[in-house]
Amino acid sequence: MFVQHLAPVAHSPALSALVAALPLVTVLVLLGAVRMRAHHAGVAGLAVALAVATLVHGMPVGQALSAAAQGAVFGLFPILWIVVNALWVYRMTVRTRHFDVLRRSFSRLSDDPRIQALVIAFCFGALLEALAGFGAPVAISAVMLVALGFDPVKAAVVALVANTAPVAFGAMGTPVVTLAQVTGLPLDGLAAVVGRQTPLLALVVPLLLVFLVDGRRGLRETWRPALACGLAFAAVQFAAATYVSAQLADIGAALAGAAALAALPAARRPATAEVRTAVLTGARRTEPDLRDPRRTVLCAYAPYALIVVIFSAAQIPLVRDVLARATLAVDWPFLDVADAAGTRVGGNVLTLPLLATGGTLVLLAGVLTAAVLGVRAPDAVREWAATVHELRHALLTVTAVLALAAVMNLSGAATTIGHAVAAAGAGRALLSPVLGWFGVAVSGSDTSANALFGALQVTAARQSGLAPGLLAAANSSGGVLGKMVSPQNLTIACAAVGLAGREGDLLRRVLPWSLALLLVMCLIVVAQSTAVLGWMLP
């Protein structure tokens, strides 16, 4: 059995944490400064993680390699399993030209690209995050914006930044549910605290999106619709998380944000030719004023309606229980790890929900989509194979990054960083969102970051006299801001819009916003830990 050591460098938590962070720093520097292709940077980061695990933390080489293999499998299933099938659905709509119909339908709501960015990236993306998560919202939102005429880089940046406010309650509340499980705190209480943090982001993100699309002019001309969208989203997310259900918070919020835009006359005003020329630099494949038959429009919406219906049905207790029975628990070979206290860690067993996972549900939606859109079975299979080929570099990147995350988790490197942050004394409230940000930046998943650091946040809170629920929630709320700089999300966004190899360009565009919003979240948590905003907590 390998027992994790939390301060292997000169028995110093601070120095040990700096060394433990080297794998992630390596990936971000290679992407952002060296401009290395993401799959090469991911493999390099994995090599550094293996070196730190074996040479610094003393993890046996065989166990380190086994941990990497386990992480790679998790990257393929369930994460890439979701993304591949979601993009497969999109490719079938493009093949049958129904995607152009959907684009024209969105255009009729508003021909202003700034409003379209809010509808697609923020509202529709939040709905996809609520149902599927794991990169699918970024991929689908980005390709829809490109089809509307957005520059691919701008489309990817907008999709990444928009995928923040809904993440804590994404995938039917999975991150918050996981946080409650690992901390032992009541789910309702945790959801209520997160529901007093991430809605504050929702007020800012729509304003940021219109700024990203059209600069100061976009903010000056469309701040009212953006603010209305953010207010509606924030209000419903807060109310649902506090009084209804964490699982339904994002669904209600996404629909409320879209309804606010649809109801506001300012959102339906036509954009000037100057705005459209400045923003829409890409090519539009069809005429925007073409009127489509009602049946064709319904078919265009059918794939996404099927996803909503299937994911909603999967949450029915009876259906959920039946799907959960098809779960494979693998006692991972050549891996026997205990934490510093001598307790075996959960990473020794890999759980694979074969039917209950989002990718399988999206696959079912894809099969039904092929039937509704009239795609023959051989053509549907060819489109699925073409999707895998298109994502081949993303497959390598995500498996390498998840292998890196598994090595860091099981060697104790991630926990070393967590303990160093938890030892910050009076600064714990300020740094607790940073720890969540780091966890998501490494793993690409708020759920994984909560599983890794949630219990640690509670322990640190009790040692410092802070509310345990506050720091636990801050882990999740800060984590959502690491999503846009996660190498796996950057790779998914690039693959979706045809920018393979330009992940570094995206990182440089989104990193400042990620850090700025993280600072805002840190200040919110600090204020909530004092009398300034302490009244907000339940």
Coordinates of C-alpha atoms in Angstrom, one line a residue:
M1 CA 0.0 0.0 0.0
F2 CA 1.2 3.5 -0.9
V3 CA 0.5 6.1 1.8
Q4 CA 0.3 9.7 0.7
H5 CA 2.8 12.1 2.2
L6 CA 1.5 15.7 2.3
A7 CA 4.8 17.6 2.9
P8 CA 7.5 15.7 1.0
V9 CA 9.7 18.7 0.2
A10 CA 11.7 19.6 3.3
H11 CA 8.6 18.9 5.4
S12 CA 7.3 22.2 4.2
P13 CA 3.7 22.5 3.2
A14 CA 4.3 25.6 1.1
L15 CA 7.3 24.3 -0.8
S16 CA 5.6 20.9 -1.3
A17 CA 2.5 22.7 -2.7
L18 CA 4.7 24.7 -5.2
V19 CA 6.3 21.5 -6.5
A20 CA 2.9 19.7 -6.5
A21 CA 1.5 22.4 -8.8
L22 CA 4.2 22.0 -11.4
P23 CA 2.2 19.7 -13.7
L24 CA -0.7 22.2 -14.2
V25 CA 1.7 25.1 -14.4
T26 CA 3.6 23.2 -17.1
V27 CA 0.5 22.7 -19.2
L28 CA -0.7 26.3 -18.9
V29 CA 2.7 27.7 -19.7
L30 CA 3.2 25.4 -22.7
L31 CA -0.3 26.4 -24.0
G32 CA -0.2 30.1 -23.2
A33 CA 3.4 31.1 -23.6
V34 CA 5.1 28.5 -25.7
R35 CA 1.9 28.0 -27.9
M36 CA 2.4 24.3 -28.0
R37 CA -0.4 22.2 -29.4
A38 CA -2.7 21.0 -26.6
H39 CA -2.2 17.3 -27.0
H40 CA 1.6 17.8 -26.8
A41 CA 1.2 20.0 -23.8
G42 CA -1.1 17.5 -22.1
V43 CA 1.4 14.7 -22.6
A44 CA 4.2 16.9 -21.3
G45 CA 2.2 17.8 -18.2
L46 CA 1.4 14.1 -17.6
A47 CA 5.2 13.4 -17.8
V48 CA 5.8 16.1 -15.2
A49 CA 3.0 14.7 -13.0
L50 CA 4.5 11.2 -13.1
A51 CA 7.9 12.6 -12.2
V52 CA 6.6 14.6 -9.3
A53 CA 4.5 11.6 -8.1
T54 CA 7.4 9.1 -8.2
L55 CA 10.5 11.3 -7.4
V56 CA 8.9 13.7 -4.9
H57 CA 5.9 11.9 -3.3
G58 CA 7.5 8.5 -3.5
M59 CA 4.7 6.8 -5.3
P60 CA 5.8 3.5 -6.9
V61 CA 6.2 3.7 -10.6
G62 CA 3.8 0.9 -11.3
Q63 CA 1.1 2.6 -9.2
A64 CA 1.7 6.0 -10.8
L65 CA 1.3 4.5 -14.3
S66 CA -1.8 2.6 -13.1
A67 CA -3.3 5.9 -11.8
A68 CA -2.6 7.5 -15.1
A69 CA -4.3 4.7 -17.0
Q70 CA -7.4 5.0 -14.7
G71 CA -7.5 8.8 -15.4
A72 CA -7.3 8.2 -19.1
V73 CA -10.2 5.7 -19.0
F74 CA -12.3 8.3 -17.1
G75 CA -11.4 10.9 -19.7
L76 CA -12.7 8.6 -22.4
F77 CA -15.8 7.5 -20.4
P78 CA -17.8 9.4 -19.4
I79 CA -16.4 12.7 -20.4
L80 CA -15.5 12.2 -24.1
W81 CA -18.4 9.8 -24.4
I82 CA -20.7 12.8 -23.8
V83 CA -18.8 15.2 -26.1
V84 CA -18.5 12.8 -29.0
N85 CA -22.2 11.9 -29.0
A86 CA -23.3 15.6 -28.5
L87 CA -21.3 16.6 -31.6
W88 CA -22.6 13.6 -33.5
V89 CA -26.1 14.9 -33.0
Y90 CA -24.9 18.3 -34.3
R91 CA -23.3 16.8 -37.3
M92 CA -26.5 15.0 -38.3
T93 CA -28.4 18.3 -38.1
V94 CA -25.8 19.9 -40.4
R95 CA -26.0 16.9 -42.8
T96 CA -29.7 17.3 -43.2
R97 CA -29.5 21.2 -43.2
H98 CA -31.7 21.4 -40.2
F99 CA -29.0 23.3 -38.4
D100 CA -29.4 26.1 -40.8
V101 CA -33.2 26.1 -40.0
L102 CA -32.4 26.3 -36.3
R103 CA -30.0 29.2 -37.0
R104 CA -32.7 31.1 -38.9
S105 CA -35.1 30.5 -36.1
F106 CA -32.7 32.0 -33.6
S107 CA -32.2 34.9 -36.0
R108 CA -35.9 35.7 -36.1
L109 CA -35.9 36.1 -32.3
S110 CA -33.3 38.8 -32.9
D111 CA -30.9 39.5 -35.7
D112 CA -28.6 41.3 -33.3
P113 CA -25.5 39.1 -32.9
R114 CA -25.0 40.4 -29.3
I115 CA -28.5 39.2 -28.3
Q116 CA -27.9 35.9 -30.2
A117 CA -24.8 35.3 -28.1
L118 CA -26.9 35.7 -24.9
V119 CA -29.6 33.4 -26.2
I120 CA -27.3 30.6 -27.5
A121 CA -24.2 30.8 -25.3
F122 CA -25.7 31.9 -22.0
C123 CA -29.3 30.6 -22.0
F124 CA -29.2 27.6 -24.3
G125 CA -25.7 26.7 -23.1
A126 CA -27.0 26.8 -19.5
L127 CA -29.8 24.4 -20.4
L128 CA -27.3 22.0 -22.0
E129 CA -25.1 22.4 -18.9
A130 CA -28.1 21.6 -16.7
L131 CA -28.7 18.4 -18.6
A132 CA -25.4 17.1 -19.8
G133 CA -22.4 19.2 -18.8
F134 CA -18.8 17.8 -19.3
G135 CA -18.0 20.1 -22.3
A136 CA -21.1 19.5 -24.4
P137 CA -22.5 23.1 -23.8
V138 CA -19.3 24.7 -24.9
A139 CA -19.0 22.5 -28.1
I140 CA -22.6 22.9 -29.2
S141 CA -22.9 26.6 -28.4
A142 CA -19.7 27.4 -30.1
V143 CA -20.6 25.7 -33.4
M144 CA -24.0 27.4 -33.3
L145 CA -22.4 30.8 -33.0
V146 CA -20.0 30.0 -35.9
A147 CA -23.0 29.0 -38.0
L148 CA -24.5 32.4 -37.3
G149 CA -21.4 34.1 -38.7
F150 CA -19.2 34.6 -35.7
D151 CA -15.5 34.4 -36.0
P152 CA -14.5 30.9 -34.7
V153 CA -12.1 32.4 -32.0
K154 CA -14.7 34.8 -30.7
A155 CA -17.4 32.1 -30.8
A156 CA -15.2 29.8 -28.7
V157 CA -14.3 32.5 -26.2
V158 CA -17.9 33.5 -25.8
A159 CA -19.0 29.9 -25.3
L160 CA -16.2 29.3 -22.7
V161 CA -17.0 32.5 -20.7
A162 CA -20.7 31.8 -20.7
N163 CA -20.1 28.3 -19.3
T164 CA -19.6 29.6 -15.8
A165 CA -22.7 30.6 -13.8
P166 CA -24.6 27.3 -14.5
V167 CA -21.7 24.9 -13.8
A168 CA -22.2 24.5 -10.0
F169 CA -25.7 23.1 -10.6
G170 CA -24.9 21.4 -13.9
A171 CA -25.6 17.8 -14.9
M172 CA -28.8 17.8 -12.8
G173 CA -27.0 19.3 -9.8
T174 CA -24.2 16.7 -9.7
P175 CA -21.4 19.0 -8.4
V176 CA -23.5 20.1 -5.4
V177 CA -24.8 16.6 -4.7
T178 CA -21.3 15.3 -4.7
L179 CA -20.2 18.1 -2.4
A180 CA -22.9 17.2 0.1
Q181 CA -21.9 13.5 0.0
V182 CA -18.2 14.1 0.6
T183 CA -18.7 16.8 3.3
G184 CA -21.6 15.2 5.2
L185 CA -23.4 18.6 5.1
P186 CA -27.1 18.8 4.2
L187 CA -27.7 19.1 0.4
D188 CA -30.4 21.8 0.9
G189 CA -28.1 23.9 3.0
L190 CA -25.2 23.7 0.6
A191 CA -27.4 24.4 -2.4
A192 CA -28.8 27.4 -0.7
V193 CA -25.3 28.9 0.0
V194 CA -24.1 28.2 -3.6
G195 CA -27.4 29.8 -4.7
R196 CA -26.3 33.0 -2.9
Q197 CA -22.9 33.0 -4.7
T198 CA -23.2 31.9 -8.4
P199 CA -26.3 34.1 -9.1
L200 CA -24.1 37.1 -8.4
L201 CA -21.9 35.8 -11.3
A202 CA -25.0 35.5 -13.5
L203 CA -25.6 39.2 -13.1
V204 CA -22.1 40.0 -14.5
V205 CA -21.6 37.3 -17.2
P206 CA -24.2 38.5 -19.7
L207 CA -22.8 42.0 -19.6
L208 CA -19.3 40.6 -20.1
L209 CA -20.6 38.5 -23.1
V210 CA -21.9 41.5 -25.0
F211 CA -18.7 43.3 -24.3
L212 CA -16.7 40.4 -25.7
V213 CA -18.9 40.3 -28.8
D214 CA -18.9 44.0 -29.6
G215 CA -16.7 45.9 -27.1
R216 CA -17.9 49.1 -25.4
R217 CA -20.5 49.7 -28.1
G218 CA -22.1 46.4 -27.4
L219 CA -22.2 47.1 -23.6
R220 CA -23.5 50.6 -24.2
E221 CA -26.3 49.5 -26.6
T222 CA -27.4 46.2 -25.2
W223 CA -26.8 46.4 -21.4
R224 CA -30.5 46.5 -20.7
P225 CA -31.3 43.1 -22.3
A226 CA -28.1 41.7 -20.9
L227 CA -28.9 42.9 -17.4
A228 CA -32.5 41.7 -17.7
C229 CA -31.3 38.2 -18.8
G230 CA -28.8 38.1 -15.9
L231 CA -31.4 39.2 -13.4
A232 CA -34.0 36.7 -14.5
F233 CA -31.4 33.9 -14.5
A234 CA -30.0 34.9 -11.1
A235 CA -33.4 35.2 -9.4
V236 CA -34.7 31.8 -10.6
Q237 CA -31.4 30.1 -9.8
F238 CA -31.4 31.5 -6.3
A239 CA -35.1 30.6 -5.8
A240 CA -34.8 27.1 -7.1
A241 CA -31.6 26.3 -5.2
T242 CA -33.1 27.7 -2.0
Y243 CA -36.7 26.6 -2.1
V244 CA -37.1 23.9 -4.8
S245 CA -34.3 21.6 -5.9
A246 CA -30.6 21.9 -6.7
Q247 CA -31.3 19.5 -9.7
L248 CA -33.7 21.9 -11.3
A249 CA -31.9 25.2 -10.6
D250 CA -30.2 25.6 -14.0
I251 CA -33.2 24.4 -16.0
G252 CA -35.5 27.0 -14.5
A253 CA -32.8 29.7 -14.7
A254 CA -31.9 29.1 -18.4
L255 CA -35.6 29.2 -19.4
A256 CA -36.1 32.4 -17.3
G257 CA -33.2 34.1 -18.9
A258 CA -34.4 33.2 -22.4
A259 CA -38.0 34.4 -21.5
A260 CA -36.7 37.7 -20.3
L261 CA -34.9 38.3 -23.6
A262 CA -38.0 37.2 -25.6
A263 CA -40.2 39.6 -23.6
L264 CA -38.0 42.6 -23.7
P265 CA -38.6 44.9 -26.8
A266 CA -35.1 46.2 -26.7
A267 CA -33.8 42.7 -27.3
R268 CA -35.8 42.4 -30.6
R269 CA -34.6 45.6 -32.2
P270 CA -32.8 44.9 -35.4
A271 CA -29.0 45.5 -35.3
T272 CA -27.5 48.1 -37.5
A273 CA -25.5 47.1 -40.6
E274 CA -22.4 48.5 -38.9
V275 CA -22.8 46.2 -35.9
R276 CA -23.4 43.1 -38.1
T277 CA -20.5 43.9 -40.3
A278 CA -18.2 44.4 -37.3
V279 CA -19.3 41.3 -35.4
L280 CA -20.2 38.7 -38.0
T281 CA -16.9 38.2 -39.8
G282 CA -17.6 34.6 -40.7
A283 CA -19.5 33.2 -43.7
R284 CA -23.2 32.6 -43.5
R285 CA -24.3 29.6 -45.5
T286 CA -27.9 30.5 -46.2
E287 CA -30.1 33.6 -46.6
P288 CA -31.3 34.8 -43.2
D289 CA -34.8 35.9 -44.5
L290 CA -35.8 32.4 -45.8
R291 CA -39.1 31.3 -44.2
D292 CA -39.1 27.6 -43.2
P293 CA -42.2 25.4 -42.9
R294 CA -43.4 24.8 -39.4
R295 CA -42.8 21.1 -39.6
T296 CA -39.2 21.7 -40.7
V297 CA -38.7 24.1 -37.8
L298 CA -40.0 21.5 -35.4
C299 CA -37.7 18.9 -36.8
A300 CA -34.8 21.3 -36.3
Y301 CA -35.6 21.7 -32.6
A302 CA -36.4 18.0 -32.2
P303 CA -32.8 16.8 -31.4
Y304 CA -32.4 19.3 -28.5
A305 CA -36.0 18.7 -27.3
L306 CA -35.2 14.9 -27.3
I307 CA -32.1 15.6 -25.2
V308 CA -34.2 17.6 -22.7
V309 CA -37.0 15.0 -22.5
I310 CA -34.6 12.0 -22.2
F311 CA -32.5 13.6 -19.5
S312 CA -35.6 14.7 -17.6
A313 CA -37.1 11.2 -17.8
A314 CA -33.8 9.8 -16.5
Q315 CA -34.3 11.8 -13.3
I316 CA -37.6 10.0 -12.5
P317 CA -36.7 7.9 -9.4
L318 CA -37.9 4.6 -10.9
V319 CA -36.1 5.2 -14.2
R320 CA -33.0 6.4 -12.4
D321 CA -32.9 3.3 -10.3
V322 CA -33.2 1.0 -13.3
L323 CA -30.4 2.9 -15.2
A324 CA -28.2 2.8 -12.1
R325 CA -28.3 -1.0 -12.0
A326 CA -26.1 -1.1 -15.1
T327 CA -23.1 0.3 -13.2
L328 CA -19.7 -1.4 -13.4
A329 CA -17.4 -1.0 -10.4
V330 CA -13.8 -2.0 -11.3
D331 CA -11.3 -2.7 -8.5
W332 CA -8.5 -1.0 -10.4
P333 CA -5.4 -3.2 -10.8
F334 CA -1.9 -2.4 -9.5
L335 CA -3.4 0.5 -7.4
D336 CA -3.5 0.4 -3.6
V337 CA -3.4 3.9 -2.1
A338 CA -4.2 5.3 1.3
D339 CA -4.3 8.9 2.5
A340 CA -2.0 10.4 5.1
A341 CA -4.3 9.0 7.8
G342 CA -4.0 5.4 6.4
T343 CA -7.5 5.2 5.0
R344 CA -7.9 3.7 1.5
V345 CA -8.9 6.4 -1.0
G346 CA -11.9 6.0 -3.3
G347 CA -9.6 6.1 -6.4
N348 CA -8.8 2.5 -5.9
V349 CA -12.2 1.7 -7.4
L350 CA -13.4 3.0 -10.8
T351 CA -17.2 3.3 -11.1
L352 CA -18.6 3.3 -14.6
P353 CA -22.3 4.0 -14.9
L354 CA -23.0 2.5 -18.3
L355 CA -26.6 3.7 -18.8
A356 CA -27.0 6.4 -16.3
T357 CA -24.2 8.5 -17.8
G358 CA -24.9 11.5 -19.9
G359 CA -23.1 10.2 -22.9
T360 CA -25.4 7.1 -23.2
L361 CA -28.4 9.3 -22.9
V362 CA -27.2 11.6 -25.6
L363 CA -26.4 8.5 -27.7
L364 CA -30.1 7.5 -27.4
A365 CA -31.1 11.0 -28.3
G366 CA -28.9 10.7 -31.4
V367 CA -30.5 7.5 -32.5
L368 CA -33.9 9.1 -32.2
T369 CA -32.6 12.2 -34.0
A370 CA -31.5 10.1 -36.9
A371 CA -35.0 8.6 -37.2
V372 CA -36.7 12.0 -36.9
L373 CA -34.4 13.7 -39.4
G374 CA -34.5 10.8 -41.8
V375 CA -30.7 9.9 -41.6
R376 CA -30.2 6.4 -42.8
A377 CA -28.4 4.1 -40.3
P378 CA -25.2 3.7 -42.5
D379 CA -25.0 7.5 -42.8
A380 CA -25.5 8.0 -39.1
V381 CA -22.7 5.5 -38.3
R382 CA -20.4 7.3 -40.8
E383 CA -21.1 10.6 -39.1
W384 CA -20.3 9.1 -35.7
A385 CA -17.0 7.8 -37.0
A386 CA -16.3 11.2 -38.7
T387 CA -16.9 12.9 -35.3
V388 CA -14.4 10.6 -33.6
H389 CA -11.8 11.4 -36.3
E390 CA -12.5 15.1 -36.0
L391 CA -11.9 14.9 -32.2
R392 CA -8.8 12.6 -32.4
H393 CA -6.4 15.3 -31.0
A394 CA -9.0 16.3 -28.4
L395 CA -9.2 12.6 -27.4
L396 CA -5.5 12.5 -26.7
T397 CA -5.5 15.9 -24.9
V398 CA -8.4 15.0 -22.6
T399 CA -7.1 11.6 -21.8
A400 CA -3.7 13.0 -21.0
V401 CA -5.1 15.8 -18.8
L402 CA -7.4 13.4 -16.9
A403 CA -4.5 11.0 -16.5
L404 CA -2.5 14.0 -15.1
A405 CA -5.4 14.8 -12.7
A406 CA -5.6 11.2 -11.5
V407 CA -1.8 11.0 -10.9
M408 CA -2.0 14.3 -8.9
N409 CA -5.0 13.1 -6.9
L410 CA -3.7 9.6 -6.0
S411 CA -0.1 10.6 -5.4
G412 CA -1.3 13.2 -2.8
A413 CA 0.0 16.2 -4.9
A414 CA -3.5 17.7 -5.1
T415 CA -4.2 17.2 -1.4
T416 CA -0.8 18.8 -0.6
I417 CA -1.9 21.9 -2.4
G418 CA -5.2 21.8 -0.6
H419 CA -3.6 21.5 2.8
A420 CA -1.3 24.4 2.0
V421 CA -4.3 26.6 1.2
A422 CA -6.2 25.4 4.2
A423 CA -3.3 26.4 6.4
A424 CA -3.7 30.0 5.3
G425 CA -5.2 31.1 8.6
A426 CA -7.2 34.3 8.3
G427 CA -6.9 34.1 4.5
R428 CA -8.9 30.9 4.3
A429 CA -12.1 32.6 3.2
L430 CA -10.2 34.5 0.5
L431 CA -8.4 31.4 -0.8
S432 CA -11.2 28.8 -0.6
P433 CA -12.5 29.7 -4.1
V434 CA -9.0 29.6 -5.4
L435 CA -8.7 26.0 -4.3
G436 CA -11.9 25.1 -6.2
W437 CA -10.6 27.0 -9.2
F438 CA -7.4 25.0 -9.2
G439 CA -9.3 21.7 -8.9
V440 CA -11.4 22.5 -11.9
A441 CA -8.5 23.9 -13.9
V442 CA -6.8 20.5 -13.5
S443 CA -9.7 18.1 -13.9
G444 CA -12.1 20.2 -16.0
S445 CA -14.9 19.2 -13.6
D446 CA -16.5 21.0 -10.7
T447 CA -17.8 17.6 -9.5
S448 CA -14.2 16.3 -9.3
A449 CA -12.9 19.4 -7.6
N450 CA -15.7 19.1 -5.0
A451 CA -14.9 15.4 -4.4
L452 CA -11.3 16.3 -4.0
F453 CA -11.3 19.4 -1.8
G454 CA -14.8 19.5 -0.3
A455 CA -14.1 17.7 2.9
L456 CA -10.8 19.6 3.3
Q457 CA -12.7 22.9 3.0
V458 CA -15.0 21.9 5.8
T459 CA -12.1 20.9 8.1
A460 CA -10.3 24.2 7.4
A461 CA -13.5 26.1 8.2
R462 CA -14.0 24.4 11.5
Q463 CA -10.4 25.0 12.5
S464 CA -10.7 28.7 11.8
G465 CA -14.2 29.3 13.2
L466 CA -15.8 29.9 9.8
A467 CA -19.1 28.4 8.6
P468 CA -18.3 25.0 7.1
G469 CA -21.1 25.4 4.5
L470 CA -19.6 28.7 3.3
L471 CA -16.2 27.4 2.5
A472 CA -17.6 24.1 1.0
A473 CA -19.9 26.2 -1.3
A474 CA -17.0 28.5 -2.1
N475 CA -15.1 25.5 -3.4
S476 CA -17.8 24.9 -6.0
S477 CA -18.5 28.5 -6.8
G478 CA -14.8 29.3 -7.3
G479 CA -14.4 26.1 -9.3
V480 CA -16.9 27.2 -12.0
L481 CA -14.4 29.9 -13.0
G482 CA -11.7 27.4 -13.6
K483 CA -13.8 25.7 -16.3
M484 CA -12.9 28.1 -19.0
V485 CA -9.1 27.6 -18.6
S486 CA -9.2 23.9 -18.2
P487 CA -7.1 22.3 -21.0
Q488 CA -9.8 19.8 -21.7
N489 CA -12.5 22.5 -22.2
L490 CA -10.1 24.6 -24.3
T491 CA -9.5 21.5 -26.5
I492 CA -13.2 20.7 -26.8
A493 CA -13.9 24.3 -27.9
C494 CA -11.1 24.4 -30.4
A495 CA -12.2 21.0 -31.9
A496 CA -15.8 22.1 -32.2
V497 CA -15.0 25.3 -34.3
G498 CA -12.1 23.9 -36.3
L499 CA -9.3 25.6 -34.4
A500 CA -7.3 22.5 -33.5
G501 CA -3.9 23.4 -32.2
R502 CA -4.9 27.0 -31.2
E503 CA -5.8 26.2 -27.6
G504 CA -3.0 28.6 -26.4
D505 CA -4.7 31.5 -28.2
L506 CA -7.9 30.8 -26.4
L507 CA -6.2 30.5 -23.1
R508 CA -4.6 33.9 -23.5
R509 CA -8.1 35.4 -24.3
V510 CA -10.0 33.8 -21.4
L511 CA -7.4 33.6 -18.6
P512 CA -7.7 37.3 -17.6
W513 CA -11.5 37.0 -17.4
S514 CA -11.2 33.8 -15.4
L515 CA -8.8 35.4 -12.9
A516 CA -10.9 38.7 -12.7
L517 CA -14.1 36.8 -12.0
L518 CA -12.3 34.6 -9.5
L519 CA -11.2 37.7 -7.6
V520 CA -14.8 38.9 -7.5
M521 CA -15.9 35.5 -6.1
C522 CA -13.1 35.6 -3.5
L523 CA -14.2 39.0 -2.4
I524 CA -17.9 37.8 -2.2
V525 CA -16.9 34.9 0.0
V526 CA -14.8 37.1 2.3
A527 CA -17.7 39.5 2.6
Q528 CA -20.1 36.6 3.4
S529 CA -17.7 35.5 6.1
T530 CA -18.1 38.9 7.8
A531 CA -20.9 41.1 8.8
V532 CA -20.7 42.9 5.4
L533 CA -22.6 40.1 3.5
G534 CA -23.0 37.6 6.3
W535 CA -26.7 38.4 6.3
M536 CA -27.0 36.7 2.9
L537 CA -26.3 33.2 4.3
P538 CA -29.2 31.0 5.3

